[in-house]
CSV table of C-alpha atoms in Angstrom, one decimal:
chain,number,residue,atom,x,y,z
A,1,MET,CA,-8.8,-7.3,-26.6
A,2,LYS,CA,-7.7,-3.8,-25.1
A,3,GLY,CA,-4.3,-2.2,-25.2
A,4,VAL,CA,-2.4,1.0,-24.9
A,5,VAL,CA,0.0,2.0,-27.5
A,6,LEU,CA,3.1,3.9,-26.2
A,7,ALA,CA,5.9,5.5,-28.1
A,8,ASP,CA,8.4,4.5,-25.4
A,9,HIS,CA,7.7,2.6,-22.2
A,10,VAL,CA,8.6,4.8,-19.2
A,11,ASP,CA,9.1,3.1,-15.7
A,12,TYR,CA,7.7,5.6,-13.1
A,13,THR,CA,8.5,3.4,-10.1
A,14,ASP,CA,11.6,5.4,-9.1
A,15,HIS,CA,9.5,8.6,-8.8
A,16,TYR,CA,6.3,7.1,-7.6
A,17,PRO,CA,7.3,4.0,-5.5
A,18,TYR,CA,4.0,3.5,-3.6
A,19,ASP,CA,1.3,1.7,-5.6
A,20,MET,CA,-2.1,2.4,-3.8
A,21,ALA,CA,-4.4,0.2,-6.0
A,22,GLY,CA,-3.4,1.6,-9.3
A,23,LEU,CA,-3.0,5.2,-8.3
A,24,ARG,CA,0.9,5.6,-7.6
A,25,ALA,CA,2.3,8.1,-5.0
A,26,ASN,CA,5.8,9.5,-4.3
A,27,ILE,CA,5.1,9.3,-0.4
A,28,ASP,CA,3.3,6.9,1.9
A,29,ASN,CA,2.9,8.9,4.9
A,30,VAL,CA,2.2,12.5,6.0
A,31,GLU,CA,4.0,14.1,8.9
A,32,PHE,CA,3.7,17.7,10.1
A,33,ASP,CA,6.2,18.2,12.9
A,34,ASP,CA,6.5,21.1,15.3
A,35,VAL,CA,3.5,23.0,14.2
A,36,LYS,CA,2.5,26.0,16.0
A,37,LYS,CA,-1.3,26.9,16.7
A,38,GLY,CA,-2.5,29.0,14.0
A,39,GLU,CA,-0.2,27.8,11.3
A,40,HIS,CA,-1.4,26.5,8.0
A,41,ARG,CA,1.0,24.0,6.4
A,42,GLU,CA,1.0,22.4,3.0
A,43,LEU,CA,2.2,19.1,1.7
A,44,VAL,CA,2.2,18.0,-1.9
A,45,ILE,CA,2.0,14.5,-3.0
A,46,GLY,CA,3.1,13.5,-6.5
A,47,LEU,CA,0.5,11.1,-8.1
A,48,LEU,CA,0.6,9.1,-11.2
A,49,ASN,CA,-2.5,7.2,-12.8
A,50,ASN,CA,-1.1,3.7,-13.5
A,51,THR,CA,-4.4,2.3,-14.7
A,52,SER,CA,-5.9,2.1,-18.2
A,53,GLU,CA,-8.9,4.3,-17.3
A,54,ALA,CA,-9.3,8.0,-16.4
A,55,ILE,CA,-9.6,8.5,-12.7
A,56,THR,CA,-10.8,11.3,-10.2
A,57,PRO,CA,-8.2,11.3,-7.3
A,58,ASN,CA,-9.7,12.2,-4.0
A,59,VAL,CA,-9.2,11.6,-0.2
A,60,LEU,CA,-11.5,9.5,1.9
A,61,HIS,CA,-11.9,10.0,5.7
A,62,LEU,CA,-10.2,13.5,5.6
A,63,PRO,CA,-10.2,15.0,9.1
A,64,ALA,CA,-12.0,18.3,9.9
A,65,TRP,CA,-8.4,20.0,10.3
A,66,MET,CA,-7.2,19.3,6.8
A,67,THR,CA,-8.3,20.0,3.4
A,68,ALA,CA,-7.1,18.2,0.0
A,69,GLN,CA,-7.1,19.5,-3.4
A,70,ALA,CA,-6.1,17.2,-6.5
A,71,GLN,CA,-4.7,18.7,-9.7
A,72,PRO,CA,-5.8,18.2,-12.3
A,73,ASP,CA,-9.3,16.9,-11.3
A,74,THR,CA,-9.1,14.1,-13.7
A,75,LEU,CA,-6.0,12.0,-14.4
A,76,GLN,CA,-5.9,10.1,-17.8
A,77,PRO,CA,-3.8,6.9,-18.0
A,78,ASN,CA,-0.1,7.4,-17.3
A,79,GLN,CA,-0.9,11.1,-16.6
A,80,GLN,CA,0.9,12.7,-13.4
A,81,GLY,CA,-0.8,15.0,-11.0
A,82,LYS,CA,-0.4,16.1,-7.7
A,83,LEU,CA,-2.7,16.1,-4.4
A,84,THR,CA,-2.1,19.1,-2.1
A,85,LEU,CA,-2.9,18.4,1.6
A,86,THR,CA,-3.3,21.7,3.9
A,87,LEU,CA,-3.2,21.5,7.5
A,88,ASN,CA,-5.3,23.9,9.6
A,89,SER,CA,-3.7,23.8,12.9
A,90,GLU,CA,-6.3,25.8,14.8
A,91,LYS,CA,-8.6,22.9,14.4
A,92,VAL,CA,-6.3,20.1,15.6
A,93,PRO,CA,-7.6,18.8,18.9
A,94,GLY,CA,-5.1,19.5,21.5
A,95,TYR,CA,-1.3,19.6,21.9
A,96,GLY,CA,1.2,17.0,21.1
A,97,LEU,CA,0.8,14.1,18.8
A,98,THR,CA,-2.5,13.7,16.7
A,99,GLN,CA,-2.8,10.8,14.1
A,100,ALA,CA,-5.3,9.8,11.6
A,101,SER,CA,-5.6,7.8,8.4
A,102,LEU,CA,-6.4,9.0,5.1
A,103,TYR,CA,-7.2,6.9,2.1
A,104,LEU,CA,-6.4,7.7,-1.5
A,105,ALA,CA,-9.3,6.8,-3.8
A,106,LYS,CA,-9.5,6.7,-7.7
A,107,LYS,CA,-13.2,7.7,-7.8
A,108,TYR,CA,-15.9,8.9,-5.4
A,109,GLY,CA,-17.6,6.1,-3.3
A,110,GLU,CA,-14.8,3.7,-3.5
A,111,ARG,CA,-14.2,1.3,-0.5
A,112,ILE,CA,-11.3,2.0,1.8
A,113,SER,CA,-8.6,-0.7,2.2
A,114,ARG,CA,-5.1,-0.9,3.7
A,115,ASN,CA,-3.6,-0.8,0.2
A,116,THR,CA,-4.8,2.8,0.0
A,117,GLU,CA,-4.2,4.1,3.5
A,118,LEU,CA,-1.8,7.1,4.1
A,119,PRO,CA,-1.1,7.6,7.8
A,120,VAL,CA,-1.1,11.2,9.0
A,121,SER,CA,1.0,12.6,12.1
A,122,VAL,CA,0.8,16.0,13.6
A,123,VAL,CA,2.9,17.1,16.2
A,124,LEU,CA,1.3,20.5,17.6
A,125,ALA,CA,3.8,22.3,19.9
A,126,PRO,CA,2.4,24.2,22.9
A,127,GLU,CA,2.9,27.9,23.0
A,128,MET,CA,6.0,28.9,25.0
A,129,LYS,CA,6.3,32.2,27.0
A,130,GLU,CA,8.9,34.6,26.2
A,131,ASP,CA,10.0,35.3,29.7
A,132,SER,CA,12.1,32.3,30.6
A,133,GLN,CA,12.6,33.5,34.3
A,134,GLN,CA,8.8,33.0,34.9
A,135,SER,CA,8.0,30.0,32.6
A,136,PRO,CA,7.5,26.6,34.2
A,137,ARG,CA,10.4,24.1,34.2
A,138,LEU,CA,9.8,20.4,34.2
A,139,GLU,CA,12.1,18.1,36.3
A,140,MET,CA,11.7,14.4,36.1
A,141,THR,CA,13.1,11.8,38.4
A,142,ALA,CA,13.6,9.5,35.2
A,143,ASP,CA,12.9,9.7,31.6
A,144,SER,CA,11.9,6.0,31.1
A,145,LEU,CA,10.6,3.1,33.0
A,146,VAL,CA,11.7,-0.7,32.2
A,147,LEU,CA,8.7,-2.9,33.1
A,148,ASP,CA,9.1,-6.8,32.9
A,149,ALA,CA,7.5,-9.8,34.9
A,150,ARG,CA,9.2,-8.7,38.1
A,151,HIS,CA,8.7,-5.0,37.8
A,152,LYS,CA,5.0,-4.6,36.8
A,153,SER,CA,4.8,-0.9,37.7
A,154,GLY,CA,7.0,2.2,38.3
A,155,THR,CA,6.9,5.8,39.2
A,156,ILE,CA,8.2,8.9,37.6
A,157,THR,CA,8.0,11.9,39.8
A,158,LEU,CA,7.3,15.3,38.0
A,159,THR,CA,8.2,18.5,39.8
A,160,ASN,CA,7.7,22.1,38.6
A,161,ARG,CA,10.9,24.0,39.4
A,162,GLY,CA,9.8,27.2,37.5
A,163,GLN,CA,8.0,30.2,38.6
A,164,SER,CA,4.6,29.7,37.0
A,165,VAL,CA,2.1,27.0,36.5
A,166,LEU,CA,3.1,23.8,34.8
A,167,THR,CA,0.0,22.4,32.8
A,168,ILE,CA,0.3,18.9,31.3
A,169,SER,CA,-2.2,19.1,28.6
A,170,ARG,CA,-2.1,15.8,27.0
A,171,TYR,CA,-1.2,12.2,28.2
A,172,LEU,CA,0.4,10.1,25.4
A,173,SER,CA,0.2,6.3,26.2
A,174,THR,CA,2.9,3.9,25.6
A,175,HIS,CA,2.5,0.6,23.9
A,176,PHE,CA,2.7,-2.6,26.1
A,177,PHE,CA,3.9,-5.7,24.8
A,178,THR,CA,2.7,-9.2,26.1
């Protein structure tokens, strides 16, 4: 028989509401909004070892545009720590929305699972020119389309009403429901 003796039972579920297979966290997704090229942003995730063994928190499937550092390196049972994620926006591929999935692990070589997934979203804003008179200016005939059984396609016309070239650098697809 094994057990852990505690002076008082402390309930951490309010501070660390997300259980990721024994490693509890204070957030369940990572968002970096309105990032400019060249910025380095940090996000700190609070962690709690909710197991009866020492663990080494780490991140699996870390994209090349992000780094992770756990402090402390090893968490004892019921010990709190933090995981600092750093975004290097210069390495994010293209402007607009970029998404990835990270997986929190209690030890190196652990298998990934949905229970340990941490979705990441980065919105990299394009560089804006200071001279508004010379800037491109997008005009659209509509900002949405309603497609159904009768209307299977539609058109939105984009027009540049500005004085310089309008570059559409990324196409974001929409979700179609069947």
